[in-house]
Amino acid sequence: MKNIKWLWIVLAAACLTACGGDSDDPGKQPGSEDGTVAGQWHMVSWSTLTAADIYVSFDEDGTFELYQRLTKPTFEHFSGSYSYAGGTLSGVYSDDAAWGNSYRVSFQAGGSQMTLTGVSGTADVALFVRTTIPEEILSGELEASAVPVRSDALRFL
């Protein structure tokens, strides 16, 4: 009888391992799909602001390029470095200013949608879709190039 109990315990443990028990990926959120932050993204909704147009590119080398239209009719360009570990995204701008928040990341729609949820302070939630950033934004054609970006300028991240 003892041997049968042990056999059931071993079989149950084997089934949990083979059938997808707990994920070995500490960055994967329960119920979220696999995905990667690397790539180009367009924000389609933000919980605390409705009139914003934001594109961001996360490169595999740990750098990012942010193109935002928040308070001006033109895009502002910011760059810097980011880290993504344990399901949390954080970063620093090229002028050494830290992002205003760190974000929990989850993916949906086969990795083509990414949700960023603020970790501290206000729990901002932003939904991004994977896309190609338009050339007129990348080229700076839609930037306010005559006006330098101030270090105290409002920044999305």
PDB file of C-alpha atoms in Angstrom:
ATOM      1  CA  MET A   1       0.000   0.000   0.000  1.00  0.00           C
ATOM      2  CA  LYS A   2       2.881   2.372   0.816  1.00  0.00           C
ATOM      3  CA  ASN A   3       4.443   1.703  -2.563  1.00  0.00           C
ATOM      4  CA  ILE A   4       1.211   2.624  -4.358  1.00  0.00           C
ATOM      5  CA  LYS A   5       1.047   5.968  -2.495  1.00  0.00           C
ATOM      6  CA  TRP A   6       4.635   6.748  -3.487  1.00  0.00           C
ATOM      7  CA  LEU A   7       3.899   5.782  -7.065  1.00  0.00           C
ATOM      8  CA  TRP A   8       0.950   8.222  -7.159  1.00  0.00           C
ATOM      9  CA  ILE A   9       3.082  10.995  -5.668  1.00  0.00           C
ATOM     10  CA  VAL A  10       5.834  10.427  -8.245  1.00  0.00           C
ATOM     11  CA  LEU A  11       3.298  10.316 -11.092  1.00  0.00           C
ATOM     12  CA  ALA A  12       1.600  13.508  -9.879  1.00  0.00           C
ATOM     13  CA  ALA A  13       4.954  15.322  -9.643  1.00  0.00           C
ATOM     14  CA  ALA A  14       5.935  14.113 -13.124  1.00  0.00           C
ATOM     15  CA  CYS A  15       2.617  15.301 -14.541  1.00  0.00           C
ATOM     16  CA  LEU A  16       2.996  18.757 -12.953  1.00  0.00           C
ATOM     17  CA  THR A  17       6.470  19.077 -14.425  1.00  0.00           C
ATOM     18  CA  ALA A  18       5.517  17.821 -17.884  1.00  0.00           C
ATOM     19  CA  CYS A  19       2.090  19.460 -18.039  1.00  0.00           C
ATOM     20  CA  GLY A  20       3.241  22.975 -17.237  1.00  0.00           C
ATOM     21  CA  GLY A  21       3.179  23.557 -13.521  1.00  0.00           C
ATOM     22  CA  ASP A  22       4.868  26.717 -12.293  1.00  0.00           C
ATOM     23  CA  SER A  23       6.800  28.613 -14.953  1.00  0.00           C
ATOM     24  CA  ASP A  24      10.584  28.676 -14.708  1.00  0.00           C
ATOM     25  CA  ASP A  25      10.499  32.243 -16.095  1.00  0.00           C
ATOM     26  CA  PRO A  26      10.289  34.684 -13.163  1.00  0.00           C
ATOM     27  CA  GLY A  27       9.388  37.495 -15.597  1.00  0.00           C
ATOM     28  CA  LYS A  28       6.282  35.790 -16.912  1.00  0.00           C
ATOM     29  CA  GLN A  29       3.080  36.996 -15.336  1.00  0.00           C
ATOM     30  CA  PRO A  30       0.318  34.476 -14.543  1.00  0.00           C
ATOM     31  CA  GLY A  31      -2.050  34.411 -17.492  1.00  0.00           C
ATOM     32  CA  SER A  32       0.271  36.431 -19.726  1.00  0.00           C
ATOM     33  CA  GLU A  33       1.619  35.224 -23.015  1.00  0.00           C
ATOM     34  CA  ASP A  34       5.246  35.011 -24.014  1.00  0.00           C
ATOM     35  CA  GLY A  35       6.737  38.114 -25.547  1.00  0.00           C
ATOM     36  CA  THR A  36       9.740  40.354 -25.619  1.00  0.00           C
ATOM     37  CA  VAL A  37      10.026  44.088 -25.045  1.00  0.00           C
ATOM     38  CA  ALA A  38      12.608  44.347 -27.835  1.00  0.00           C
ATOM     39  CA  GLY A  39      11.047  45.926 -30.902  1.00  0.00           C
ATOM     40  CA  GLN A  40       9.022  48.949 -31.930  1.00  0.00           C
ATOM     41  CA  TRP A  41       5.779  49.813 -30.140  1.00  0.00           C
ATOM     42  CA  HIS A  42       2.927  52.326 -30.411  1.00  0.00           C
ATOM     43  CA  MET A  43       0.846  53.231 -27.376  1.00  0.00           C
ATOM     44  CA  VAL A  44      -2.892  52.850 -28.018  1.00  0.00           C
ATOM     45  CA  SER A  45      -4.186  53.695 -24.533  1.00  0.00           C
ATOM     46  CA  TRP A  46      -2.929  55.175 -21.283  1.00  0.00           C
ATOM     47  CA  SER A  47      -4.999  55.205 -18.108  1.00  0.00           C
ATOM     48  CA  THR A  48      -4.060  58.730 -16.996  1.00  0.00           C
ATOM     49  CA  LEU A  49      -3.936  60.647 -20.272  1.00  0.00           C
ATOM     50  CA  THR A  50      -6.088  60.498 -23.370  1.00  0.00           C
ATOM     51  CA  ALA A  51      -4.357  62.984 -25.684  1.00  0.00           C
ATOM     52  CA  ALA A  52      -0.946  61.411 -26.185  1.00  0.00           C
ATOM     53  CA  ASP A  53       0.854  59.824 -29.100  1.00  0.00           C
ATOM     54  CA  ILE A  54       3.829  57.710 -28.096  1.00  0.00           C
ATOM     55  CA  TYR A  55       6.181  55.423 -29.983  1.00  0.00           C
ATOM     56  CA  VAL A  56       9.042  53.583 -28.340  1.00  0.00           C
ATOM     57  CA  SER A  57      11.743  51.306 -29.657  1.00  0.00           C
ATOM     58  CA  PHE A  58      13.525  48.908 -27.301  1.00  0.00           C
ATOM     59  CA  ASP A  59      16.701  47.522 -28.847  1.00  0.00           C
ATOM     60  CA  GLU A  60      18.182  44.185 -27.828  1.00  0.00           C
ATOM     61  CA  ASP A  61      21.377  45.959 -26.694  1.00  0.00           C
ATOM     62  CA  GLY A  62      19.452  47.579 -23.797  1.00  0.00           C
ATOM     63  CA  THR A  63      18.902  51.010 -25.362  1.00  0.00           C
ATOM     64  CA  PHE A  64      15.611  52.727 -26.139  1.00  0.00           C
ATOM     65  CA  GLU A  65      14.347  55.558 -28.332  1.00  0.00           C
ATOM     66  CA  LEU A  66      11.165  57.329 -27.226  1.00  0.00           C
ATOM     67  CA  TYR A  67       9.109  59.602 -29.488  1.00  0.00           C
ATOM     68  CA  GLN A  68       6.299  61.358 -27.662  1.00  0.00           C
ATOM     69  CA  ARG A  69       3.682  63.974 -28.382  1.00  0.00           C
ATOM     70  CA  LEU A  70       2.267  64.898 -24.973  1.00  0.00           C
ATOM     71  CA  THR A  71       2.038  68.633 -24.379  1.00  0.00           C
ATOM     72  CA  LYS A  72       3.171  69.978 -27.749  1.00  0.00           C
ATOM     73  CA  PRO A  73       1.814  69.504 -31.278  1.00  0.00           C
ATOM     74  CA  THR A  74       5.180  68.048 -32.313  1.00  0.00           C
ATOM     75  CA  PHE A  75       7.095  64.944 -31.241  1.00  0.00           C
ATOM     76  CA  GLU A  76       9.910  65.057 -28.699  1.00  0.00           C
ATOM     77  CA  HIS A  77      12.702  62.502 -28.903  1.00  0.00           C
ATOM     78  CA  PHE A  78      14.353  60.941 -25.862  1.00  0.00           C
ATOM     79  CA  SER A  79      16.839  58.095 -25.639  1.00  0.00           C
ATOM     80  CA  GLY A  80      18.605  56.106 -22.963  1.00  0.00           C
ATOM     81  CA  SER A  81      19.052  52.615 -21.595  1.00  0.00           C
ATOM     82  CA  TYR A  82      16.636  50.130 -20.069  1.00  0.00           C
ATOM     83  CA  SER A  83      16.673  46.865 -18.173  1.00  0.00           C
ATOM     84  CA  TYR A  84      14.065  44.133 -18.197  1.00  0.00           C
ATOM     85  CA  ALA A  85      14.358  41.533 -15.454  1.00  0.00           C
ATOM     86  CA  GLY A  86      11.865  39.532 -13.449  1.00  0.00           C
ATOM     87  CA  GLY A  87       8.990  40.946 -15.476  1.00  0.00           C
ATOM     88  CA  THR A  88       9.903  44.541 -14.546  1.00  0.00           C
ATOM     89  CA  LEU A  89      10.999  47.222 -17.002  1.00  0.00           C
ATOM     90  CA  SER A  90      12.992  50.240 -15.809  1.00  0.00           C
ATOM     91  CA  GLY A  91      15.402  52.689 -17.337  1.00  0.00           C
ATOM     92  CA  VAL A  92      17.492  55.835 -17.421  1.00  0.00           C
ATOM     93  CA  TYR A  93      17.417  58.641 -19.976  1.00  0.00           C
ATOM     94  CA  SER A  94      20.610  59.691 -21.739  1.00  0.00           C
ATOM     95  CA  ASP A  95      20.835  62.743 -19.428  1.00  0.00           C
ATOM     96  CA  ASP A  96      21.008  60.317 -16.433  1.00  0.00           C
ATOM     97  CA  ALA A  97      17.438  61.065 -15.282  1.00  0.00           C
ATOM     98  CA  ALA A  98      15.739  57.895 -14.083  1.00  0.00           C
ATOM     99  CA  TRP A  99      12.326  56.971 -15.442  1.00  0.00           C
ATOM    100  CA  GLY A 100       9.515  58.264 -13.277  1.00  0.00           C
ATOM    101  CA  ASN A 101       8.396  54.695 -12.581  1.00  0.00           C
ATOM    102  CA  SER A 102       9.245  51.057 -13.147  1.00  0.00           C
ATOM    103  CA  TYR A 103       6.691  48.924 -14.972  1.00  0.00           C
ATOM    104  CA  ARG A 104       5.396  45.378 -14.685  1.00  0.00           C
ATOM    105  CA  VAL A 105       5.161  43.978 -18.203  1.00  0.00           C
ATOM    106  CA  SER A 106       2.631  41.532 -19.591  1.00  0.00           C
ATOM    107  CA  PHE A 107       2.032  40.390 -23.145  1.00  0.00           C
ATOM    108  CA  GLN A 108      -1.155  39.482 -24.966  1.00  0.00           C
ATOM    109  CA  ALA A 109      -2.194  38.517 -28.526  1.00  0.00           C
ATOM    110  CA  GLY A 110       0.805  36.275 -29.117  1.00  0.00           C
ATOM    111  CA  GLY A 111       3.280  38.944 -27.997  1.00  0.00           C
ATOM    112  CA  SER A 112       1.938  41.636 -30.338  1.00  0.00           C
ATOM    113  CA  GLN A 113       0.427  43.620 -27.444  1.00  0.00           C
ATOM    114  CA  MET A 114       2.293  44.747 -24.335  1.00  0.00           C
ATOM    115  CA  THR A 115       0.812  46.218 -21.167  1.00  0.00           C
ATOM    116  CA  LEU A 116       2.965  48.339 -18.851  1.00  0.00           C
ATOM    117  CA  THR A 117       1.642  48.828 -15.317  1.00  0.00           C
ATOM    118  CA  GLY A 118       3.369  51.282 -12.998  1.00  0.00           C
ATOM    119  CA  VAL A 119       4.912  49.638  -9.946  1.00  0.00           C
ATOM    120  CA  SER A 120       4.917  52.596  -7.549  1.00  0.00           C
ATOM    121  CA  GLY A 121       3.120  55.876  -7.079  1.00  0.00           C
ATOM    122  CA  THR A 122       0.261  56.116  -9.529  1.00  0.00           C
ATOM    123  CA  ALA A 123      -0.506  52.761 -11.059  1.00  0.00           C
ATOM    124  CA  ASP A 124      -0.464  53.994 -14.666  1.00  0.00           C
ATOM    125  CA  VAL A 125      -1.438  51.387 -17.223  1.00  0.00           C
ATOM    126  CA  ALA A 126      -0.416  51.743 -20.859  1.00  0.00           C
ATOM    127  CA  LEU A 127      -1.264  49.384 -23.710  1.00  0.00           C
ATOM    128  CA  PHE A 128       1.127  49.146 -26.660  1.00  0.00           C
ATOM    129  CA  VAL A 129       0.880  47.312 -29.970  1.00  0.00           C
ATOM    130  CA  ARG A 130       3.893  46.081 -31.878  1.00  0.00           C
ATOM    131  CA  THR A 131       4.327  48.214 -35.015  1.00  0.00           C
ATOM    132  CA  THR A 132       6.858  49.962 -37.211  1.00  0.00           C
ATOM    133  CA  ILE A 133       7.552  53.555 -36.208  1.00  0.00           C
ATOM    134  CA  PRO A 134       6.722  55.828 -39.163  1.00  0.00           C
ATOM    135  CA  GLU A 135       9.755  57.204 -41.013  1.00  0.00           C
ATOM    136  CA  GLU A 136       8.657  60.833 -40.590  1.00  0.00           C
ATOM    137  CA  ILE A 137       8.847  60.348 -36.823  1.00  0.00           C
ATOM    138  CA  LEU A 138      12.195  58.496 -36.894  1.00  0.00           C
ATOM    139  CA  SER A 139      13.724  61.119 -39.202  1.00  0.00           C
ATOM    140  CA  GLY A 140      12.755  63.972 -36.888  1.00  0.00           C
ATOM    141  CA  GLU A 141      10.533  65.524 -39.528  1.00  0.00           C
ATOM    142  CA  LEU A 142       7.734  65.851 -36.953  1.00  0.00           C
ATOM    143  CA  GLU A 143      10.001  67.032 -34.110  1.00  0.00           C
ATOM    144  CA  ALA A 144      10.300  70.532 -32.742  1.00  0.00           C
ATOM    145  CA  SER A 145      13.966  70.623 -33.742  1.00  0.00           C
ATOM    146  CA  ALA A 146      14.352  74.366 -33.189  1.00  0.00           C
ATOM    147  CA  VAL A 147      13.538  74.044 -29.485  1.00  0.00           C
ATOM    148  CA  PRO A 148      15.983  72.053 -27.323  1.00  0.00           C
ATOM    149  CA  VAL A 149      14.416  69.535 -24.958  1.00  0.00           C
ATOM    150  CA  ARG A 150      14.592  70.744 -21.367  1.00  0.00           C
ATOM    151  CA  SER A 151      15.624  68.322 -18.649  1.00  0.00           C
ATOM    152  CA  ASP A 152      12.413  69.139 -16.749  1.00  0.00           C
ATOM    153  CA  ALA A 153      10.200  68.362 -19.775  1.00  0.00           C
ATOM    154  CA  LEU A 154       7.326  65.957 -19.158  1.00  0.00           C
ATOM    155  CA  ARG A 155       8.414  62.451 -20.143  1.00  0.00           C
ATOM    156  CA  PHE A 156       6.210  59.433 -20.666  1.00  0.00           C
ATOM    157  CA  LEU A 157       8.437  56.824 -18.986  1.00  0.00           C
TER     158      LEU A 157
END
